[in-house]
Each structure stands twice: as C-alpha cells, then as structure tokens.
mmCIF file with all atom_site columns, C-alpha atoms in Angstrom:
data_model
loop_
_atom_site.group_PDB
_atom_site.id
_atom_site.type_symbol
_atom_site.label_atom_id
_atom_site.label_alt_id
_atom_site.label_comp_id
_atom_site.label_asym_id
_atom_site.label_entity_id
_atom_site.label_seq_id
_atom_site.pdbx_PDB_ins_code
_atom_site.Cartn_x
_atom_site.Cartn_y
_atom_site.Cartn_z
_atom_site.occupancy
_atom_site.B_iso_or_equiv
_atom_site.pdbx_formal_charge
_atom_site.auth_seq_id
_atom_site.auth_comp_id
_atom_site.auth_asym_id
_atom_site.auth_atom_id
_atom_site.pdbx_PDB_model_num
ATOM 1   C CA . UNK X 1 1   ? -0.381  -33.644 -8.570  1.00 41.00 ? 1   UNK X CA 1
ATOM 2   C CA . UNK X 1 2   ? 2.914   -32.360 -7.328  1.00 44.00 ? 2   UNK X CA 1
ATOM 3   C CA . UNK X 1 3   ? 3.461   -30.897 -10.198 1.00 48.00 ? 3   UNK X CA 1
ATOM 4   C CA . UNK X 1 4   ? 0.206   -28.932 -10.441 1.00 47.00 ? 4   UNK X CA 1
ATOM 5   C CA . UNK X 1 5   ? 0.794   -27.420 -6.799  1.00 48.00 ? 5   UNK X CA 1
ATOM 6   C CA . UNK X 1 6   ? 3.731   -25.635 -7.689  1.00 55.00 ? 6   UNK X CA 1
ATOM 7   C CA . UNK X 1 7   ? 2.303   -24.277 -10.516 1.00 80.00 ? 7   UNK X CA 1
ATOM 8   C CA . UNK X 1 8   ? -0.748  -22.370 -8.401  1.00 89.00 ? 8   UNK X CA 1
ATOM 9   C CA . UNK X 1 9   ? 0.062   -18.470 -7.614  1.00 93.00 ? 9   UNK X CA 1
ATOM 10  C CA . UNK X 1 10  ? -1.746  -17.665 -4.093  1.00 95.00 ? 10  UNK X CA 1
ATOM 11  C CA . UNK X 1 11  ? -2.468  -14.492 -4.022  1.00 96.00 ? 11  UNK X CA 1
ATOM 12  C CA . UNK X 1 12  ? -3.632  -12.363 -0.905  1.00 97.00 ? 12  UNK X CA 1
ATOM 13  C CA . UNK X 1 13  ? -6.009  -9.503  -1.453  1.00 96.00 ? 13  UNK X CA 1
ATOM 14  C CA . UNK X 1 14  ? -6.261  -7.034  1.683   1.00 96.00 ? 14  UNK X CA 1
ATOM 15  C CA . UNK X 1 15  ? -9.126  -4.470  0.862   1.00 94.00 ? 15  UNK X CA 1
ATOM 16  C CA . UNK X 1 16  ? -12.013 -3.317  3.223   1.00 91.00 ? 16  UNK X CA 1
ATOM 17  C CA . UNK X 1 17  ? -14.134 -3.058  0.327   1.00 88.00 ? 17  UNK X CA 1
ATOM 18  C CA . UNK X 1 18  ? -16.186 -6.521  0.000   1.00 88.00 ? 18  UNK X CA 1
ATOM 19  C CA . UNK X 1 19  ? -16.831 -5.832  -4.140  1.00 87.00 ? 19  UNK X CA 1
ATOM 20  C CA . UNK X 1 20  ? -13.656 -5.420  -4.755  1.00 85.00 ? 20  UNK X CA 1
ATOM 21  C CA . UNK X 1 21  ? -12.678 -8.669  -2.763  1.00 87.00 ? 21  UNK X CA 1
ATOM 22  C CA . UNK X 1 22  ? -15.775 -10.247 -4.447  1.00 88.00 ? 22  UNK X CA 1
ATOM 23  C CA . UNK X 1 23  ? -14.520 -9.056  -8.169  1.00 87.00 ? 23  UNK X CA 1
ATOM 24  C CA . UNK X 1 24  ? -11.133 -10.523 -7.551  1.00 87.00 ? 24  UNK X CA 1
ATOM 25  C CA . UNK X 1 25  ? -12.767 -13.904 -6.672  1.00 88.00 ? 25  UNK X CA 1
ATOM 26  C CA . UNK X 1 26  ? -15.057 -13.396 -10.056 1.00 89.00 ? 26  UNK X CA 1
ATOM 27  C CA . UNK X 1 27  ? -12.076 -12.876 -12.192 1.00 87.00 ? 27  UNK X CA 1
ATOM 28  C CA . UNK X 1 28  ? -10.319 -15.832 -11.257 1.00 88.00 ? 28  UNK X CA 1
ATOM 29  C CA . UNK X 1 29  ? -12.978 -17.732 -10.621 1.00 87.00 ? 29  UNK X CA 1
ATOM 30  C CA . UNK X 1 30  ? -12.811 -19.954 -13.806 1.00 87.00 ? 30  UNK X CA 1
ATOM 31  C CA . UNK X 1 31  ? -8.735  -20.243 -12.987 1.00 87.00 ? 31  UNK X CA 1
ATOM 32  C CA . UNK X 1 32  ? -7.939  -23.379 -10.952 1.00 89.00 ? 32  UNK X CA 1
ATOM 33  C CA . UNK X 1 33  ? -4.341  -21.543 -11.088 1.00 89.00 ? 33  UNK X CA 1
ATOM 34  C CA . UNK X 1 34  ? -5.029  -19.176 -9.025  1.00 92.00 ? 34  UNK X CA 1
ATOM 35  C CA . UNK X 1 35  ? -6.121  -19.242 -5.365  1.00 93.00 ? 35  UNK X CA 1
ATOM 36  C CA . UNK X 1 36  ? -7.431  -16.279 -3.525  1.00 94.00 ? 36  UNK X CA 1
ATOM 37  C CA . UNK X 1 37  ? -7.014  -15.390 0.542   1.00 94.00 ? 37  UNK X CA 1
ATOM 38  C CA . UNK X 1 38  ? -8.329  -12.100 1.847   1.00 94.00 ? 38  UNK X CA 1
ATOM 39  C CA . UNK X 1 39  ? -8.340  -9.955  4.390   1.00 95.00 ? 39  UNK X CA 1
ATOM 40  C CA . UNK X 1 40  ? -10.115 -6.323  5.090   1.00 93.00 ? 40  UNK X CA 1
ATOM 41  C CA . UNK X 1 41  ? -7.024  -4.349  6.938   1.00 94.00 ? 41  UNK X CA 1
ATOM 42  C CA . UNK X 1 42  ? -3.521  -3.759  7.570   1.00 94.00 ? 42  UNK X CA 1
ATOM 43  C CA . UNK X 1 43  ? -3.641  -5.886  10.577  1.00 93.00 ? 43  UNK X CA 1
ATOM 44  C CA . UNK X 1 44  ? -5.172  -8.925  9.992   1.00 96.00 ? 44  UNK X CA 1
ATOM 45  C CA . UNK X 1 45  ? -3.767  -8.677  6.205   1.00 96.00 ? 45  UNK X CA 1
ATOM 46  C CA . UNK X 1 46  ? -0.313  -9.010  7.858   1.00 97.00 ? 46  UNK X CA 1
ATOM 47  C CA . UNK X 1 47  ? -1.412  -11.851 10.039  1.00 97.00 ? 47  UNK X CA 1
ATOM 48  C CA . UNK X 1 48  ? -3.020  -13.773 7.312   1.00 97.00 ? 48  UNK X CA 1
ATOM 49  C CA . UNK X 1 49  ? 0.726   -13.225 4.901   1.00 97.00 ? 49  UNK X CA 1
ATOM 50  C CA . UNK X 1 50  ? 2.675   -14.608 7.762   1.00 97.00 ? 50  UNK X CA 1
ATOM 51  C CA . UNK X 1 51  ? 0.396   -17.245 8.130   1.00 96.00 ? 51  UNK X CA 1
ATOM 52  C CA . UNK X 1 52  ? -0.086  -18.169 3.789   1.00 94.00 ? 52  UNK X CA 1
ATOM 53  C CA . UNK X 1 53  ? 3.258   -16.394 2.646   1.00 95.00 ? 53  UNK X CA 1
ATOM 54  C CA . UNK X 1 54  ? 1.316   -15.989 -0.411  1.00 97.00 ? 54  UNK X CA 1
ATOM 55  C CA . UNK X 1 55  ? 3.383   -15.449 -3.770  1.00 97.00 ? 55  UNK X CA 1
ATOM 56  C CA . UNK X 1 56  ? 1.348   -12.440 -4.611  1.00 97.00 ? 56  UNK X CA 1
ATOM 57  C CA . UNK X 1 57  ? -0.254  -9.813  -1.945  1.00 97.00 ? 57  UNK X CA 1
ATOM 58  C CA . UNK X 1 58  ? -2.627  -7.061  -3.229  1.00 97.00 ? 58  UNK X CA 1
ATOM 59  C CA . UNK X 1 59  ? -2.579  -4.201  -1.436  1.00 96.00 ? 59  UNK X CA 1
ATOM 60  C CA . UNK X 1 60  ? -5.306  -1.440  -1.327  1.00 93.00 ? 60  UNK X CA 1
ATOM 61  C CA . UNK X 1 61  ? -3.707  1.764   -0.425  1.00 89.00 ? 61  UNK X CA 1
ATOM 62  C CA . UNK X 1 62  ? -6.369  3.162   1.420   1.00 87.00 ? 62  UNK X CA 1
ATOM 63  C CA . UNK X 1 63  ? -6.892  0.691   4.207   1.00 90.00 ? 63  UNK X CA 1
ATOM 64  C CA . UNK X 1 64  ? -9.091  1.332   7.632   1.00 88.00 ? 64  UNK X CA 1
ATOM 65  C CA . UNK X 1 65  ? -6.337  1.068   9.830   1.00 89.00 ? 65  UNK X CA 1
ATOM 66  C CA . UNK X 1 66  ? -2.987  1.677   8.136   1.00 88.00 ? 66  UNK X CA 1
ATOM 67  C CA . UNK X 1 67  ? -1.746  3.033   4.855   1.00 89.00 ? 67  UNK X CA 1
ATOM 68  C CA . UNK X 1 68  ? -1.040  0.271   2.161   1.00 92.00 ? 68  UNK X CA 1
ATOM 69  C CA . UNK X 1 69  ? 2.837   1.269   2.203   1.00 91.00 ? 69  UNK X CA 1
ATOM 70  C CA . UNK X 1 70  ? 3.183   0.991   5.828   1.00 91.00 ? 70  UNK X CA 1
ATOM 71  C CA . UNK X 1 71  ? 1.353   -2.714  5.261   1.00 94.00 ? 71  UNK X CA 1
ATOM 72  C CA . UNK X 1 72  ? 3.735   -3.083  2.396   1.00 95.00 ? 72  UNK X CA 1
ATOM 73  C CA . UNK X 1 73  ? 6.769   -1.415  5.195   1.00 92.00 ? 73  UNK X CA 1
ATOM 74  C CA . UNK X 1 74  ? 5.973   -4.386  7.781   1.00 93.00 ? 74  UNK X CA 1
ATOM 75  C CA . UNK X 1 75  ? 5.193   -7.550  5.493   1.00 96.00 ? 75  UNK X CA 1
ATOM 76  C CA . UNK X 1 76  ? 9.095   -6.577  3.544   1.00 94.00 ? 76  UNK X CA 1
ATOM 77  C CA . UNK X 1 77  ? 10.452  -6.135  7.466   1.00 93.00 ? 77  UNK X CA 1
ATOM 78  C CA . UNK X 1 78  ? 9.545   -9.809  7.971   1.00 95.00 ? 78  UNK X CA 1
ATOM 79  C CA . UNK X 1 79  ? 9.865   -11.570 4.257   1.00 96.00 ? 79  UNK X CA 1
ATOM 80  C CA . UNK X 1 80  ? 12.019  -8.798  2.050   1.00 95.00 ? 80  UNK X CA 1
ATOM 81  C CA . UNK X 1 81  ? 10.813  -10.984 -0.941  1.00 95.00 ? 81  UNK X CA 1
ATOM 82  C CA . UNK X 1 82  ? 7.421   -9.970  -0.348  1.00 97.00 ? 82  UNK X CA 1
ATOM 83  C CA . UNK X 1 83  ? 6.042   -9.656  -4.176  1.00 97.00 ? 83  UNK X CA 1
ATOM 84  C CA . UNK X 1 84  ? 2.827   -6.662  -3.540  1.00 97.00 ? 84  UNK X CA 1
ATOM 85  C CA . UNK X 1 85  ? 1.103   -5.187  -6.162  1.00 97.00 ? 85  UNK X CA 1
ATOM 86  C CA . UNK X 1 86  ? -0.740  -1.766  -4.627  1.00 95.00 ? 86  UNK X CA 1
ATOM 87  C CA . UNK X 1 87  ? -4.303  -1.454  -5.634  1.00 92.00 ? 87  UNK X CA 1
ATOM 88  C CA . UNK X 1 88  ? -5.471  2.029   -5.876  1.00 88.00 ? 88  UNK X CA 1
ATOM 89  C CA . UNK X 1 89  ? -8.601  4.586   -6.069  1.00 84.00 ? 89  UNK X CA 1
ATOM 90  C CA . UNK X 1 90  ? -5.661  7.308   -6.296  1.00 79.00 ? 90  UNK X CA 1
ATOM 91  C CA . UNK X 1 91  ? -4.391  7.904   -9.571  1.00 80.00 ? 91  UNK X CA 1
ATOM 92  C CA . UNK X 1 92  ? -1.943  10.294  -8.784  1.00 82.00 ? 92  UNK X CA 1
ATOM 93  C CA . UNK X 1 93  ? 1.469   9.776   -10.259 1.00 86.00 ? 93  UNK X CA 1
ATOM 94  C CA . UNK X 1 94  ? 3.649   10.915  -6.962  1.00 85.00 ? 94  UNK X CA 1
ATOM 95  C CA . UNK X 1 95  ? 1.576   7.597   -5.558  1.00 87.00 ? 95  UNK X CA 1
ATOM 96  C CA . UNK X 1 96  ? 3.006   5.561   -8.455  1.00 89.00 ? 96  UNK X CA 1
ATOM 97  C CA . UNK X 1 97  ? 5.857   6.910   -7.863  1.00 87.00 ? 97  UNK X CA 1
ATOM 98  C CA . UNK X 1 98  ? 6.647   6.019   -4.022  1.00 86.00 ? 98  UNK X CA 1
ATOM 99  C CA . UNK X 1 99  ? 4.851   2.774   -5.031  1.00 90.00 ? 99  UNK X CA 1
ATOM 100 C CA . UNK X 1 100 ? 8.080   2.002   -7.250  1.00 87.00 ? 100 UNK X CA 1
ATOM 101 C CA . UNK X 1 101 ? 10.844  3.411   -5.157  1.00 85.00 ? 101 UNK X CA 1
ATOM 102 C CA . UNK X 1 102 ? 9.723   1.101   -2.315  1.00 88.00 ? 102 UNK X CA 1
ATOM 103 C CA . UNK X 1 103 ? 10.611  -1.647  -4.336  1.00 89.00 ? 103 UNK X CA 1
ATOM 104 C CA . UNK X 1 104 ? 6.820   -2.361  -4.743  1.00 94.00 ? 104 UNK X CA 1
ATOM 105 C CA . UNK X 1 105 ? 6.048   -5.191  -8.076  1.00 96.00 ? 105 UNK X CA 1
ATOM 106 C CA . UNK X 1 106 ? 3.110   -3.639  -8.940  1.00 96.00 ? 106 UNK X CA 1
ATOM 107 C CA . UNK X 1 107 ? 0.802   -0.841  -9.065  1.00 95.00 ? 107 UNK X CA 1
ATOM 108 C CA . UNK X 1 108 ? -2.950  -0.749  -10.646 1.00 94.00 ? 108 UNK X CA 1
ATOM 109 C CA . UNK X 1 109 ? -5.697  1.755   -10.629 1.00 92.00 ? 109 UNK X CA 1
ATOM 110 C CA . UNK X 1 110 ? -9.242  0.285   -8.989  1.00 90.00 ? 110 UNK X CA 1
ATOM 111 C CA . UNK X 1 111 ? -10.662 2.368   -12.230 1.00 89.00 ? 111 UNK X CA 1
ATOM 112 C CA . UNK X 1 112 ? -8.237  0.121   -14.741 1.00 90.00 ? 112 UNK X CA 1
ATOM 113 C CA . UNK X 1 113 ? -10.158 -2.543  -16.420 1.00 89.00 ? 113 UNK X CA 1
ATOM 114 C CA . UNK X 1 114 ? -9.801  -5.663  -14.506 1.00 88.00 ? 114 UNK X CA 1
ATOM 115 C CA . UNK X 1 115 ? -8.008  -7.872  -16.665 1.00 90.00 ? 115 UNK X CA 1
ATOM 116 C CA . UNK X 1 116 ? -4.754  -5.214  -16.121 1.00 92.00 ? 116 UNK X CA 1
ATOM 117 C CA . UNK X 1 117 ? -5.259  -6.407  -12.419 1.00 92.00 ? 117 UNK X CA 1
ATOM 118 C CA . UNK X 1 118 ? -5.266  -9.920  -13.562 1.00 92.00 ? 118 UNK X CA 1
ATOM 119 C CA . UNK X 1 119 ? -2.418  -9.007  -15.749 1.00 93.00 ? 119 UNK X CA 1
ATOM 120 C CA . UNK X 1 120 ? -0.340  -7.594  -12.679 1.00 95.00 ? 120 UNK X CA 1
ATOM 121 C CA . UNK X 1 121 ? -0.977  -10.357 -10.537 1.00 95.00 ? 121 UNK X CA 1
ATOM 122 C CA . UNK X 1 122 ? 0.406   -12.837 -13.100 1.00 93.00 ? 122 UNK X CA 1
ATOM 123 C CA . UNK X 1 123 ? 3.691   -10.214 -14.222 1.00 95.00 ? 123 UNK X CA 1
ATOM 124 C CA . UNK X 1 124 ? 4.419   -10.091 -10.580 1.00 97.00 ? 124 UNK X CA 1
ATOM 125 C CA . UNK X 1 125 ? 3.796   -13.479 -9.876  1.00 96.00 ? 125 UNK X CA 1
ATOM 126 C CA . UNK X 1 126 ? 5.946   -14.468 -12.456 1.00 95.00 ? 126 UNK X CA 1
ATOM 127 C CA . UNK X 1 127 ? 8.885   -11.669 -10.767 1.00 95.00 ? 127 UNK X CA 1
ATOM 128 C CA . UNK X 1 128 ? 8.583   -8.913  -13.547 1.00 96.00 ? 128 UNK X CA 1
ATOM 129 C CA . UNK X 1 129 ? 7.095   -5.619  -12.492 1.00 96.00 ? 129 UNK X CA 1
ATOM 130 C CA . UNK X 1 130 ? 3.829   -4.027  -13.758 1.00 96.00 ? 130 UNK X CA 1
ATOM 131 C CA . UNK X 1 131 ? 2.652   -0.472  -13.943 1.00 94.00 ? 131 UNK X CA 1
ATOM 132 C CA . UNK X 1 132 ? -1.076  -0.310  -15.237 1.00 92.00 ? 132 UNK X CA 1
ATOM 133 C CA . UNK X 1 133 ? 0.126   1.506   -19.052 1.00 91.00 ? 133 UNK X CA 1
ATOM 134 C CA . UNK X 1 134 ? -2.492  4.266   -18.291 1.00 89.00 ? 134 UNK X CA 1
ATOM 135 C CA . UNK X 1 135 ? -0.511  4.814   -15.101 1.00 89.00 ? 135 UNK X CA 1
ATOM 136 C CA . UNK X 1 136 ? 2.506   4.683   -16.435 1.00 89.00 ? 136 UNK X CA 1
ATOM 137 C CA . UNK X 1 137 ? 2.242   7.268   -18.816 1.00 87.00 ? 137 UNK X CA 1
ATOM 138 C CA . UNK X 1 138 ? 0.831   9.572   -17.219 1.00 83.00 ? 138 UNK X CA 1
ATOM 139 C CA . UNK X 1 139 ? 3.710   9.477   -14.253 1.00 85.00 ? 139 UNK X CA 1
ATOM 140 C CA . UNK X 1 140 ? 6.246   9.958   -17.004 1.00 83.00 ? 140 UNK X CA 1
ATOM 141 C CA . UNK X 1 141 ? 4.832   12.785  -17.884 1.00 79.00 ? 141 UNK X CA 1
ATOM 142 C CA . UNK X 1 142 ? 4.625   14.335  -14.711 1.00 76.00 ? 142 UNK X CA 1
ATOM 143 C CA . UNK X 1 143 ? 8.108   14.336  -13.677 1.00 72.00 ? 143 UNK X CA 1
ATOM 144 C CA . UNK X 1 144 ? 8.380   17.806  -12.525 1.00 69.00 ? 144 UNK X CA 1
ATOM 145 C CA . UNK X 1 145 ? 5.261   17.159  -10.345 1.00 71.00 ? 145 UNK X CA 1
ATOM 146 C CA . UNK X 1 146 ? 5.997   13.925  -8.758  1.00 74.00 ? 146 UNK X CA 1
ATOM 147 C CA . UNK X 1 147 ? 9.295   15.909  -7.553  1.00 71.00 ? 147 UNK X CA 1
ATOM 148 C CA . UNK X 1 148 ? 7.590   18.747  -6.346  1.00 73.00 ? 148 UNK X CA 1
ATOM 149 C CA . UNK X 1 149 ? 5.105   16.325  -4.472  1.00 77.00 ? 149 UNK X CA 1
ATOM 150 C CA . UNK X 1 150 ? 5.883   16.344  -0.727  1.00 74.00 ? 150 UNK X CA 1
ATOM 151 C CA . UNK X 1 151 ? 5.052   11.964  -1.133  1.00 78.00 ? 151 UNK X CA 1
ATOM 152 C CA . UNK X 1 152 ? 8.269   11.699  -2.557  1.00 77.00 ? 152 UNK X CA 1
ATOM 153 C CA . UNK X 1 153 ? 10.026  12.927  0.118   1.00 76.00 ? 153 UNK X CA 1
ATOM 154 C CA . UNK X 1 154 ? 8.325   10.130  2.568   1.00 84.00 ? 154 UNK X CA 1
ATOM 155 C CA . UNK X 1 155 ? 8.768   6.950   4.226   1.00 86.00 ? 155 UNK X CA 1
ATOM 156 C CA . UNK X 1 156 ? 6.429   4.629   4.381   1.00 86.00 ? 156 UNK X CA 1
ATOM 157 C CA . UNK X 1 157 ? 6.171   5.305   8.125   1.00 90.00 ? 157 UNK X CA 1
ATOM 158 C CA . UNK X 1 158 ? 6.237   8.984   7.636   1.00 91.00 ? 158 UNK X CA 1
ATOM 159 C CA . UNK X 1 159 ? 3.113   8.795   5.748   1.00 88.00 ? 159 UNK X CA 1
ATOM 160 C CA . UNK X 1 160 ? 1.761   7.022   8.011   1.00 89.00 ? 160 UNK X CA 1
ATOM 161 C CA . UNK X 1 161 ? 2.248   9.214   11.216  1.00 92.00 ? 161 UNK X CA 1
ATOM 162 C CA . UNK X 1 162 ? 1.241   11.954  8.569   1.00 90.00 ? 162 UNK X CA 1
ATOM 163 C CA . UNK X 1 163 ? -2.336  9.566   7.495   1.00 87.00 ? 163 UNK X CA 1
ATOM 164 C CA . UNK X 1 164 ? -3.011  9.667   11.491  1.00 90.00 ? 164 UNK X CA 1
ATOM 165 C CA . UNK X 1 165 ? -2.141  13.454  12.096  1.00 90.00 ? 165 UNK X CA 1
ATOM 166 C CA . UNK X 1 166 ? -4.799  14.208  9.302   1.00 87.00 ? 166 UNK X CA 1
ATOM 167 C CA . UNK X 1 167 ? -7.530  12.041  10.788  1.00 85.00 ? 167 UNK X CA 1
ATOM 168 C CA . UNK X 1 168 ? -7.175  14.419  14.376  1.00 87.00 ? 168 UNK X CA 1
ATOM 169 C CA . UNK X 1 169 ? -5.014  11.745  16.567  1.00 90.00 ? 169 UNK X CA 1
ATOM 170 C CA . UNK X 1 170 ? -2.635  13.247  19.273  1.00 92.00 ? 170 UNK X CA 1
ATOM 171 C CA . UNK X 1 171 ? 0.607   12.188  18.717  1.00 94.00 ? 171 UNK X CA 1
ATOM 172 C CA . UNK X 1 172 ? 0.250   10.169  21.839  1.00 94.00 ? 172 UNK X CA 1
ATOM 173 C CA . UNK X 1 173 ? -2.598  8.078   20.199  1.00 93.00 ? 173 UNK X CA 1
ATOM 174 C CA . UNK X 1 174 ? -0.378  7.786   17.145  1.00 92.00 ? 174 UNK X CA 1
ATOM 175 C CA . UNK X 1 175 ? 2.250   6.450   18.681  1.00 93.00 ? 175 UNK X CA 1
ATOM 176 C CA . UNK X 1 176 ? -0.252  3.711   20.857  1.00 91.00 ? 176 UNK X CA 1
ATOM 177 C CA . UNK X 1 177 ? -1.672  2.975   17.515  1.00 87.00 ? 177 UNK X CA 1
ATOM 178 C CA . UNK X 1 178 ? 1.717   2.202   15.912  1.00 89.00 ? 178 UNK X CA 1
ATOM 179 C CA . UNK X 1 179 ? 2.984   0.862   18.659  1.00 88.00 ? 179 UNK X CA 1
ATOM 180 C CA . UNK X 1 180 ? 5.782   2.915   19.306  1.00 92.00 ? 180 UNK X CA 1
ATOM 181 C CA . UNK X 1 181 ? 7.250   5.429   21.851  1.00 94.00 ? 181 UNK X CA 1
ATOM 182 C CA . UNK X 1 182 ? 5.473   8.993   22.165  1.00 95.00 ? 182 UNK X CA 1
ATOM 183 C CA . UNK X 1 183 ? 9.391   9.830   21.885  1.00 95.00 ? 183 UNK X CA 1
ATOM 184 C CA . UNK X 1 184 ? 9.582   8.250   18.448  1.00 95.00 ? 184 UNK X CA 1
ATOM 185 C CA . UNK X 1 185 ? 6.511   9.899   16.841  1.00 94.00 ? 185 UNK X CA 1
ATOM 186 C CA . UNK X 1 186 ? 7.632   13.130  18.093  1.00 95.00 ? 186 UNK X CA 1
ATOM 187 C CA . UNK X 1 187 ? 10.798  12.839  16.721  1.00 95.00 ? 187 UNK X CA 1
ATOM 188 C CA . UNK X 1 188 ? 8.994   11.955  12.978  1.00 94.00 ? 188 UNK X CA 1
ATOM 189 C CA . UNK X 1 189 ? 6.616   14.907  13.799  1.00 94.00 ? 189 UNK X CA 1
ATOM 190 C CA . UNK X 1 190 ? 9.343   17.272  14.008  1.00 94.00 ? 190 UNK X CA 1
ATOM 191 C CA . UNK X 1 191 ? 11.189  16.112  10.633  1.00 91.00 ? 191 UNK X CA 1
ATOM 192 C CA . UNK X 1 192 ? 7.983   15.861  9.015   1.00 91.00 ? 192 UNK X CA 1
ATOM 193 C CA . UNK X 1 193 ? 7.568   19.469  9.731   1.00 92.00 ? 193 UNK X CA 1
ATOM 194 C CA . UNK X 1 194 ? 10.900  20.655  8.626   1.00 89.00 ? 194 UNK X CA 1
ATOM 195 C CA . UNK X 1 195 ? 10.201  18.398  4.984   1.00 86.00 ? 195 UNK X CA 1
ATOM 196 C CA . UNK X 1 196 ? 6.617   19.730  4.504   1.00 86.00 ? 196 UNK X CA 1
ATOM 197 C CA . UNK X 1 197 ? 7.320   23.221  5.772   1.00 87.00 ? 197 UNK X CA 1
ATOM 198 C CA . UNK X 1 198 ? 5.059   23.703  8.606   1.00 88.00 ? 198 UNK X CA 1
ATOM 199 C CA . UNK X 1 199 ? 5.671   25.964  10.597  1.00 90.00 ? 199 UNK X CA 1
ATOM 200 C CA . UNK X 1 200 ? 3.654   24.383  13.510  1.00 91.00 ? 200 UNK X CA 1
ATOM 201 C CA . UNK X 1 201 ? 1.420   21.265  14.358  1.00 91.00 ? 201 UNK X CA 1
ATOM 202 C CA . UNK X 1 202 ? -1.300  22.985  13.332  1.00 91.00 ? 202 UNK X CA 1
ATOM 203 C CA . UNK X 1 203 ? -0.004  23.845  9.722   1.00 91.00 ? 203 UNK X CA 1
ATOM 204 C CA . UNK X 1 204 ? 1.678   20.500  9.787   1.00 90.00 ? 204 UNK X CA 1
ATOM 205 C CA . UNK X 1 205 ? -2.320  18.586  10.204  1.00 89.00 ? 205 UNK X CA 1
ATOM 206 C CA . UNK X 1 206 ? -3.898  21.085  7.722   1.00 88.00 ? 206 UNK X CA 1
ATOM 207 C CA . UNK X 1 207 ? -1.142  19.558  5.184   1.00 84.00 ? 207 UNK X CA 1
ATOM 208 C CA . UNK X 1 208 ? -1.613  16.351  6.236   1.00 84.00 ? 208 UNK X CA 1
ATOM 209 C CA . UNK X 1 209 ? -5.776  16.919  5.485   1.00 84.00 ? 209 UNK X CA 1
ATOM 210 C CA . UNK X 1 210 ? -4.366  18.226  2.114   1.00 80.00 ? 210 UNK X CA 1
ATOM 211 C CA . UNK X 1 211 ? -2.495  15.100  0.644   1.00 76.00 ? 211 UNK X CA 1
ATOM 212 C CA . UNK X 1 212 ? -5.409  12.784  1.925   1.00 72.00 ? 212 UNK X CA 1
ATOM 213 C CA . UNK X 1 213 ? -4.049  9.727   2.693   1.00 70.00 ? 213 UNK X CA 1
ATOM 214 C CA . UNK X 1 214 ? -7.484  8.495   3.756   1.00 60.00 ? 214 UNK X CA 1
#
C-alpha cells in the first residue's frame, strides 16, 4: 500500500472555469494515479497548495483575482520547488515565453487537445519540462516578437500592478489589493512607465488595456 502512495501525482488545478475543472477530473478519471484538488482563484489556490503541497499545480493564467504568474510568484516565494504547469486561453508566444523564464515546468494551450495537458502534468510530474509542440514552435519562430513584446520585460508582480491598472483600480486600491504600501505600487508605476514608454498614467492604463492581461 505504501508503495502505491508514493507512486500517486496530486495535482492542483486553480481555474474559475468549472468545465475546465470538470474536464480535468474526466481525463483522469479512469487513473487511480492521479488525484485531483481544485480551486477557482489565486487566493484560495494558494491556500489550498500550502495546505496539499501538491506535486503538480495547474495554473490558469487568467484568474479572477490575480494573474497566474503572480500565483505562480507567491506559491515559488513559499516552496521554490513548486512544479506549475500554466494553463492558457492565450496563445501568444511572449506568454510562453515569460512562462519559461520564470522557471515555470509547463505551459499548455486550453485549445491543445487534452491528452497534451495530461501529457504535461505527467512530464512535469516526473521533473522534465513541457511546452505544448504547437506552442513551442510557434514561439521559436517568433523570436524577434517575443523581444519586442513589452511581457518580456516584466515581473511577475509588474504584470500584475499592470493587470489591475487596466481593469480602472487607483493605485491606492492596487496596492490594498496586493497588500502592499501605496509607496510600493507607486514606485512599480513609475518604472513600469519608463519600460512601456508612457508618458503618463493615462498612456500607461491605455497600454495596460492593450496587452490584456484579463
């Protein structure tokens, strides 16, 4: 019995999108290898890894709350080990891109067939990396892009102030949201500006609208 514990991969899906949840529990379903947790945000996604330190967290980029790489940011500031694979509807490459230079396992398109998520999962589990092939090519081939992308240039926290700009929040509501001194946010603000271009807070939301990180 011992033996057949350690060979189950947990795996934590954190999507606010109930089919997707649903399909994850379909694929596996016939699987007794695989257990599935969830959890529909940022939030209570990092609550629930803390709490099941699964071996394998799926991360939808496009969460309610918070960006999938500032979940991804905060689970790696408390377990560095963290194994993620980053779910998205996005298949731009600059995504794939930051994705990989965050250290992140895995990265699969919610348009991919699902066995490639089911082949991620297992990759990652198993503490290779995975890049859905349809993905992958198509951010090799748009290296002069991705560089010219203003993602690139990013942290995971800058695109999140940047997600909360573009929604209309103040930057005092952005730093309440976060958690973090008004001084703080206004500090990213400005350096945001000066990496994007703007020339104001005005310019700097209409870019932020632009990228849609929503």
């Amino acid at each position: 019995m011992q033996d057949k514990a350690k060979s189950v991969v947990r795996v934590l899906i954190v999507d606010d999108h109930p089919v997707v949840v649903s399909g994850c529990r379909a694929l596996f379903a016939s699987d007794p290898s695989i257990e599935i947790e969830e959890a529909f945000d940022a939030k209570t996604g990092h609550r629930a890894y803390l709490q099941k330190h699964p071996d394998v967290t799926v991360v939808d980029l496009r969460l309610p709350d918070l960006t999938g790489f500032e979940l991804t940011r905060r689970i790696r500031k408390d377990d560095p080990a963290a194994r993620i694979v980053m779910l998205s509807v996005s298949d731009d490459p600059a995504f794939v891109a930051r994705a990989v230079e965050m250290g992140i396992q895995g990265y699969v398109s919610k348009s991919d067939d699902p066995k490639i998520l089911a082949k991620a999962i297992r990759k990652v589990a198993a503490g290779e990396r995975f890049v859905s092939p349809r993905l992958a090519e198509a951010t090799t081939f748009a290296g002069a892009a991705i560089k010219a992308s203003p993602l690139t240039q990013m942290s995971a926290r800058e695109l999140e102030i940047l997600r909360l700009l573009g929604r209309g929040d103040r930057i005092s509501e952005v730093a309440s949201g976060l958690d973090v001194s008004y001084k703080t946010v206004a500090n990213i603000t400005s350096a945001l500006k000066t990496k994007l271009g703007a020339k104001n807070h005005s310019d700097l939301v209409r870019i932020a609208v632009e990228i849609d990180l929503h």
